[in-house]
Short mmCIF file of C-alpha atoms in Angstrom, two decimals:
data_model
loop_
_atom_site.label_atom_id
_atom_site.label_comp_id
_atom_site.label_asym_id
_atom_site.label_seq_id
_atom_site.Cartn_x
_atom_site.Cartn_y
_atom_site.Cartn_z
CA GLN A 1 69.80 5.96 -107.47
CA GLU A 2 66.89 6.00 -105.04
CA ASP A 3 63.59 7.38 -106.25
CA PHE A 4 62.94 10.99 -105.30
CA VAL A 5 60.57 11.12 -102.33
CA MET A 6 58.18 14.06 -102.17
CA ARG A 7 57.86 15.75 -98.82
CA SER A 8 55.69 18.77 -99.63
CA ALA A 9 52.82 19.67 -101.96
CA ARG A 10 50.65 22.65 -102.85
CA VAL A 11 46.90 22.68 -102.28
CA VAL A 12 44.21 24.99 -103.69
CA ILE A 13 40.85 25.12 -101.87
CA GLY A 14 37.81 27.33 -102.36
CA ALA A 15 36.99 29.29 -99.19
CA ASN A 16 33.32 29.96 -99.97
CA PHE A 17 30.62 28.55 -102.28
CA GLY A 18 32.91 27.85 -105.25
CA ASP A 19 33.75 30.04 -108.25
CA GLU A 20 36.61 31.71 -106.35
CA GLY A 21 39.39 31.38 -108.94
CA LYS A 22 40.78 27.92 -108.14
CA GLY A 23 41.61 27.18 -111.77
CA LEU A 24 43.56 30.41 -112.08
CA ALA A 25 45.53 29.59 -108.92
CA VAL A 26 46.33 26.01 -109.96
CA ASP A 27 47.55 27.15 -113.37
CA ALA A 28 49.74 29.86 -111.80
CA LEU A 29 51.25 27.53 -109.18
CA ALA A 30 52.00 24.80 -111.70
CA ALA A 31 53.86 27.29 -113.90
CA ARG A 32 56.41 27.81 -111.11
CA LEU A 33 57.23 24.12 -110.62
CA ASP A 34 59.77 21.91 -112.39
CA ARG A 35 57.71 18.73 -112.89
CA PRO A 36 54.14 19.56 -111.86
CA MET A 37 51.16 17.24 -111.72
CA VAL A 38 47.63 18.31 -110.75
CA VAL A 39 45.69 15.99 -108.44
CA ARG A 40 41.91 16.29 -108.34
CA PHE A 41 40.95 15.34 -104.79
CA ASN A 42 37.17 15.76 -104.74
CA GLY A 43 34.12 16.45 -106.86
CA GLY A 44 33.67 15.39 -110.44
CA GLY A 45 32.45 16.59 -113.80
CA GLN A 46 30.33 19.36 -112.26
CA ALA A 47 33.44 21.49 -111.65
CA GLY A 48 33.98 24.57 -113.82
CA HIS A 49 37.49 25.99 -113.44
CA THR A 50 38.30 28.65 -116.01
CA VAL A 51 41.81 29.30 -117.31
CA ALA A 52 42.75 31.82 -119.99
CA ALA A 53 46.25 31.36 -121.42
CA PRO A 54 48.45 34.29 -122.52
CA ASP A 55 48.10 33.12 -126.14
CA GLY A 56 44.33 33.62 -126.02
CA ARG A 57 43.23 30.04 -125.46
CA ARG A 58 40.48 29.68 -122.85
CA HIS A 59 38.95 26.57 -121.34
CA VAL A 60 36.57 25.71 -118.51
CA PHE A 61 37.99 22.58 -116.86
CA SER A 62 35.77 19.86 -115.39
CA HIS A 63 37.76 16.59 -115.23
CA VAL A 64 41.17 17.63 -116.49
CA GLY A 65 43.46 19.55 -114.14
CA ALA A 66 43.45 23.30 -114.61
CA ALA A 67 47.11 23.45 -115.72
CA ALA A 68 46.63 21.27 -118.80
CA LEU A 69 47.00 24.18 -121.23
CA GLN A 70 50.66 24.12 -120.12
CA GLY A 71 50.88 20.38 -120.77
CA VAL A 72 50.73 19.47 -117.07
CA PRO A 73 49.37 15.94 -116.42
CA THR A 74 46.33 15.21 -114.24
CA PHE A 75 45.69 12.51 -111.67
CA LEU A 76 42.06 11.75 -110.79
CA SER A 77 42.17 10.37 -107.24
CA ARG A 78 39.94 7.80 -105.59
CA PHE A 79 37.88 10.69 -104.20
CA PHE A 80 37.00 11.90 -107.70
CA VAL A 81 33.83 10.81 -109.53
CA VAL A 82 34.31 10.15 -113.24
CA HIS A 83 31.58 11.11 -115.72
CA PRO A 84 32.65 9.48 -119.02
CA GLY A 85 30.36 11.61 -121.19
CA VAL A 86 31.56 14.89 -119.69
CA PHE A 87 35.17 13.73 -119.94
CA ARG A 88 34.76 12.85 -123.61
CA ARG A 89 33.23 16.25 -124.35
CA GLU A 90 36.01 18.06 -122.50
CA ALA A 91 38.70 16.07 -124.32
CA ALA A 92 37.16 17.15 -127.64
CA GLU A 93 37.12 20.80 -126.52
CA LEU A 94 40.79 20.61 -125.51
CA ALA A 95 41.70 18.88 -128.78
CA ALA A 96 40.22 21.87 -130.62
CA LEU A 97 42.74 24.01 -128.68
CA GLY A 98 45.61 21.73 -129.67
CA VAL A 99 45.78 20.03 -126.25
CA VAL A 100 45.85 16.27 -125.71
CA PRO A 101 45.76 15.97 -121.91
CA GLU A 102 47.71 13.32 -120.05
CA VAL A 103 45.25 11.89 -117.52
CA LEU A 104 45.88 9.14 -115.00
CA VAL A 105 43.07 7.67 -112.91
CA ASP A 106 42.87 5.77 -109.64
CA PRO A 107 41.10 2.43 -110.19
CA ASP A 108 38.87 3.11 -107.17
CA ALA A 109 37.42 6.34 -108.58
CA LEU A 110 33.64 5.96 -108.88
CA VAL A 111 31.87 6.21 -112.24
CA THR A 112 28.61 8.03 -112.97
CA THR A 113 26.09 6.12 -115.09
CA PRO A 114 23.12 7.45 -117.09
CA PHE A 115 20.87 6.09 -114.32
CA ASP A 116 22.47 8.50 -111.85
CA VAL A 117 22.08 11.44 -114.21
CA VAL A 118 18.42 10.91 -115.02
CA VAL A 119 17.41 10.20 -111.42
CA ASN A 120 19.29 13.32 -110.32
CA GLN A 121 17.56 15.45 -112.94
CA TRP A 122 14.08 14.03 -112.36
CA LEU A 123 14.42 14.53 -108.61
CA GLU A 124 15.62 18.10 -108.90
CA GLU A 125 12.81 18.92 -111.33
CA ALA A 126 10.26 17.36 -108.94
CA ARG A 127 11.47 19.62 -106.12
CA GLY A 128 10.26 22.67 -108.02
CA ALA A 129 10.84 25.80 -105.97
CA GLY A 130 12.53 23.69 -103.28
CA ARG A 131 15.50 22.65 -105.40
CA HIS A 132 18.74 21.81 -103.61
CA GLY A 133 21.00 23.42 -106.21
CA SER A 134 22.18 20.39 -108.19
CA VAL A 135 23.82 20.92 -111.57
CA GLY A 136 22.06 17.79 -112.90
CA LEU A 137 25.12 15.65 -113.69
CA GLY A 138 24.40 12.77 -111.31
CA PHE A 139 27.29 13.37 -108.91
CA GLY A 140 25.32 13.01 -105.68
CA GLU A 141 23.31 10.07 -106.99
CA THR A 142 26.55 8.27 -107.90
CA ILE A 143 27.73 8.62 -104.29
CA GLU A 144 24.33 7.51 -102.98
CA ARG A 145 24.29 4.40 -105.17
CA ALA A 146 27.84 3.41 -104.22
CA THR A 147 27.31 3.86 -100.48
CA ARG A 148 24.14 1.76 -100.69
CA GLY A 149 25.93 -1.29 -102.12
CA PHE A 150 25.77 -0.76 -105.90
CA PRO A 151 29.19 0.72 -106.78
CA LEU A 152 30.73 1.01 -110.22
CA ALA A 153 34.39 2.07 -110.23
CA VAL A 154 37.00 2.67 -112.91
CA ARG A 155 38.51 -0.73 -112.11
CA ASP A 156 35.21 -2.29 -113.28
CA LEU A 157 35.47 -0.76 -116.77
CA PRO A 158 34.68 -1.88 -119.37
CA TRP A 159 31.84 -3.31 -117.30
CA ARG A 160 30.20 -6.66 -117.70
CA ASP A 161 26.64 -6.31 -118.97
CA GLU A 162 25.30 -7.81 -115.75
CA SER A 163 26.88 -4.96 -113.75
CA LEU A 164 24.62 -2.36 -115.33
CA ALA A 165 21.74 -4.82 -115.27
CA ILE A 166 22.01 -5.12 -111.49
CA ILE A 167 21.95 -1.34 -111.16
CA ARG A 168 19.02 -1.06 -113.53
CA GLU A 169 16.92 -3.88 -112.13
CA SER A 170 17.72 -3.61 -108.42
CA TRP A 171 18.98 -0.14 -107.55
CA VAL A 172 16.93 2.08 -109.86
CA PRO A 173 13.47 0.75 -108.83
CA LEU A 174 14.50 0.95 -105.17
CA ARG A 175 15.75 4.51 -105.50
CA LEU A 176 12.78 5.73 -107.53
CA ALA A 177 10.36 4.23 -105.00
CA GLU A 178 12.17 5.99 -102.16
CA LEU A 179 11.95 9.29 -104.00
CA GLY A 180 8.37 8.84 -105.16
CA LEU A 181 9.33 9.03 -108.83
CA THR A 182 8.12 6.97 -111.80
CA ILE A 183 9.51 6.36 -115.28
CA ASP A 184 7.06 7.36 -117.99
CA GLU A 185 7.56 6.66 -121.70
CA GLY A 186 9.30 9.96 -122.29
CA ARG A 187 11.80 9.28 -119.55
CA LYS A 188 12.38 5.75 -120.84
CA THR A 189 13.27 7.18 -124.24
CA VAL A 190 15.74 9.64 -122.70
CA LEU A 191 17.33 6.90 -120.61
CA GLU A 192 17.74 4.48 -123.50
CA ALA A 193 19.42 7.14 -125.63
CA ARG A 194 21.88 7.94 -122.84
CA LEU A 195 22.63 4.27 -122.22
CA ALA A 196 23.43 3.81 -125.90
CA ALA A 197 25.94 6.68 -125.75
CA PHE A 198 27.39 5.53 -122.43
CA ARG A 199 29.18 2.53 -123.90
CA ASP A 200 30.97 4.73 -126.43
CA ASP A 201 31.78 7.32 -123.76
CA VAL A 202 33.37 4.67 -121.53
CA ARG A 203 35.41 3.30 -124.40
CA ALA A 204 36.67 6.77 -125.25
CA PHE A 205 37.50 7.46 -121.60
CA LEU A 206 39.58 4.28 -121.34
CA ASP A 207 41.36 5.04 -124.62
CA MET A 208 42.38 8.51 -123.42
CA THR A 209 43.47 7.71 -119.85
CA ARG A 210 45.81 5.43 -117.93
CA ILE A 211 44.80 3.63 -114.74
CA GLY A 212 47.13 3.35 -111.77
CA SER A 213 47.80 4.19 -108.14
CA ILE A 214 48.67 7.68 -106.94
CA ASP A 215 52.08 6.70 -105.60
CA LEU A 216 53.22 5.48 -109.01
CA ALA A 217 51.57 8.33 -110.92
CA ALA A 218 53.02 11.01 -108.64
CA ALA A 219 56.57 9.66 -108.43
CA ARG A 220 59.15 12.41 -109.02
CA ARG A 221 56.39 15.01 -109.44
CA ASP A 222 55.66 18.37 -107.82
CA LEU A 223 52.02 18.03 -106.81
CA VAL A 224 49.28 20.65 -106.88
CA PHE A 225 46.06 19.40 -105.28
CA GLU A 226 43.08 21.05 -106.99
CA GLY A 227 39.84 21.32 -105.04
CA ALA A 228 36.34 21.69 -106.44
CA GLN A 229 33.41 23.71 -105.06
CA GLY A 230 34.18 25.48 -101.75
CA LEU A 231 34.29 24.99 -97.99
CA LEU A 232 30.75 26.33 -97.52
CA LEU A 233 29.48 23.45 -99.68
CA ASP A 234 31.32 20.69 -97.76
CA GLN A 235 29.08 17.69 -97.07
CA ASP A 236 30.07 17.49 -93.39
CA ARG A 237 30.06 21.16 -92.39
CA GLY A 238 28.82 23.21 -95.30
CA HIS A 239 26.70 26.30 -94.74
CA VAL A 240 23.20 24.76 -94.72
CA PHE A 241 22.18 21.15 -95.41
CA PRO A 242 20.83 19.94 -97.87
CA HIS A 243 22.20 22.72 -100.07
CA VAL A 244 25.69 21.19 -100.06
CA THR A 245 27.68 18.80 -102.22
CA ARG A 246 28.23 15.07 -101.55
CA SER A 247 31.94 15.71 -101.17
CA ASN A 248 34.62 16.90 -98.76
CA THR A 249 35.79 20.14 -100.30
CA GLY A 250 38.58 20.97 -97.83
CA LEU A 251 41.64 19.23 -96.44
CA LYS A 252 40.04 15.92 -95.40
CA ASN A 253 40.67 14.05 -98.66
CA VAL A 254 44.03 15.77 -99.20
CA LEU A 255 45.21 14.54 -95.80
CA ALA A 256 44.33 10.95 -96.69
CA LEU A 257 46.22 11.20 -99.99
CA ALA A 258 49.14 12.93 -98.27
CA GLU A 259 49.43 10.00 -95.89
CA ASP A 260 49.42 7.59 -98.85
CA LEU A 261 52.34 9.54 -100.33
CA GLY A 262 54.28 10.13 -97.13
CA LEU A 263 54.05 13.90 -97.39
CA GLU A 264 55.24 15.96 -94.43
CA HIS A 265 54.08 19.47 -95.39
CA LEU A 266 51.22 21.13 -97.27
CA ASP A 267 51.29 24.68 -98.62
CA VAL A 268 47.57 25.55 -98.78
CA THR A 269 46.04 28.49 -100.61
CA TYR A 270 42.41 29.29 -99.80
CA MET A 271 40.86 31.15 -102.72
CA THR A 272 38.16 33.83 -102.56
CA ARG A 273 36.80 36.58 -104.74
CA ALA A 274 36.76 40.11 -103.38
CA TYR A 275 33.00 39.60 -103.07
CA LEU A 276 30.82 36.57 -102.32
CA THR A 277 29.00 34.53 -104.97
CA ARG A 278 26.74 31.52 -105.12
CA HIS A 279 25.50 29.73 -108.24
CA GLY A 280 22.49 27.60 -107.36
CA ALA A 281 19.87 27.24 -104.64
CA GLY A 282 20.55 27.66 -100.94
CA PRO A 283 21.16 30.44 -98.42
CA LEU A 284 23.63 33.21 -99.24
CA PRO A 285 24.49 35.38 -96.21
CA ASN A 286 23.81 39.09 -96.77
CA GLU A 287 22.64 38.45 -100.34
CA ARG A 288 21.92 41.67 -102.21
CA ASP A 289 22.30 43.51 -105.47
CA ILE A 290 25.93 44.65 -105.53
CA ALA A 291 25.83 46.10 -109.03
CA GLY A 292 26.57 49.58 -107.71
CA HIS A 293 29.74 48.42 -106.01
CA VAL A 294 31.13 45.64 -108.24
CA ALA A 295 31.44 45.45 -112.02
CA VAL A 296 31.19 41.67 -112.26
CA VAL A 297 32.87 40.05 -115.26
CA ASP A 298 32.06 36.31 -115.34
CA PRO A 299 31.61 34.68 -118.76
CA THR A 300 31.73 31.17 -117.24
CA ASN A 301 28.82 31.20 -114.79
CA ARG A 302 26.03 32.02 -117.19
CA PRO A 303 22.35 31.58 -116.23
CA ASN A 304 21.19 28.00 -116.79
CA ALA A 305 18.15 25.82 -116.16
CA TRP A 306 19.69 24.02 -113.17
CA GLN A 307 21.40 26.79 -111.20
CA GLY A 308 19.67 29.96 -112.38
CA SER A 309 21.76 33.12 -112.31
CA LEU A 310 24.89 33.88 -110.29
CA ARG A 311 24.01 35.48 -106.95
CA PHE A 312 26.07 38.03 -105.02
CA ALA A 313 26.82 39.38 -101.55
CA PRO A 314 29.58 41.36 -99.84
CA LEU A 315 32.50 39.24 -98.69
CA ASP A 316 31.97 38.03 -95.11
CA LEU A 317 35.44 38.02 -93.55
CA ASP A 318 34.30 36.65 -90.19
CA LEU A 319 32.49 33.72 -91.78
CA MET A 320 35.48 32.97 -94.01
CA ALA A 321 37.90 33.11 -91.08
CA ARG A 322 35.81 30.63 -89.08
CA THR A 323 35.40 28.33 -92.05
CA VAL A 324 39.10 28.25 -92.92
CA ALA A 325 40.10 27.78 -89.27
CA ALA A 326 37.80 24.77 -88.97
CA ASP A 327 39.30 23.24 -92.09
CA LEU A 328 42.87 23.77 -90.89
CA GLY A 329 41.87 22.07 -87.65
CA ASP A 330 41.61 18.78 -89.54
CA ALA A 331 45.37 18.85 -90.13
CA ALA A 332 46.32 19.55 -86.50
CA GLY A 333 48.69 16.89 -85.21
CA ARG A 334 48.79 15.10 -88.56
CA ILE A 335 50.89 17.19 -90.93
CA ALA A 336 52.60 20.58 -91.05
CA VAL A 337 50.57 23.18 -92.95
CA THR A 338 51.41 26.64 -94.23
CA ALA A 339 48.22 28.50 -95.14
CA GLY A 340 47.63 31.61 -97.20
CA LEU A 341 44.80 33.46 -98.92
CA GLY A 342 44.40 34.02 -102.64
CA LEU A 343 42.20 36.98 -103.63
CA THR A 344 40.69 37.41 -107.11
CA CYS A 345 38.44 39.93 -108.88
CA LEU A 346 39.94 42.97 -107.14
CA ASP A 347 39.89 44.70 -110.51
CA GLN A 348 36.08 44.44 -110.51
CA LEU A 349 35.59 46.47 -107.35
CA GLY A 350 34.18 49.96 -107.63
CA PRO A 351 35.22 53.02 -105.60
CA ARG A 352 33.04 51.85 -102.70
CA VAL A 353 34.00 48.46 -101.24
CA GLU A 354 31.46 46.76 -99.00
CA ILE A 355 32.51 44.11 -96.50
CA ALA A 356 30.06 42.17 -94.32
CA THR A 357 31.07 41.82 -90.67
#
């Protein structure tokens, strides 16, 4: 009997600055499918997709697909950036909930090293009041290093010692000089401690995952593509550079993967809250105190040293319409798309609803 050939897949994309309910949507869509698999098509360990199961279990997903509480497997695509330490921590959190996730990884997925994390954090700290909004996990620095000729991918793991030595001795001094940063004794101590843990993190990551191509991993599966961040943070056409992510948050990566798989149709859901949020630095159109209009309930996005407190504004329908239309334009002439809107947090609205136009 010939292998089943997929022709359609579901896609979940954030329509704004992230935190729109993508995890909720992925979990709900996967529950309706016979043999689901979640595909992470962008971003990395900085994602925070919250799912609360009917039995009371709750988890904030970073690497693992947001339907894993149902036992749905995850595929980390070549557009995903692996952070072994974050993955190991998340696996431990899921194990405490009785979940051992099935995770498959593309060999070309990039890997974050402790060098990327510390440079990212030192740079963001040096920016002071002019921070870009990084979460301090080294995602952007991983992309920068790879595009500049010093890549480390999953296929390179476990790495040869000289691989990290080249990064340490050639890339790190070059990058620090460009940024005007120096390594003092305190920073050296932090870096050495993280490097010591990195080897164990990589070993744990390899023990808990399987490496393979997307066509083999996705065979006979109903796919749900799970996006991270939102369209207004897209690296190519986000709201305001440099307050964006080093990632394509919309259909661009999905279209490339769809072509790999021979898909003919995408059912895309663009997610938004009933109000606008932003966690981190950067412009937020019509930002204001909306406490009198919205009773925000958000236990995930707590204030932190890197992103500060969650910020709010009325939902801008015109901006969202333009943003979604531009994203859908990428698929024109390439693949059939059915698009819809997913709306969350309606229960948090007060008697007076404010919409920005």
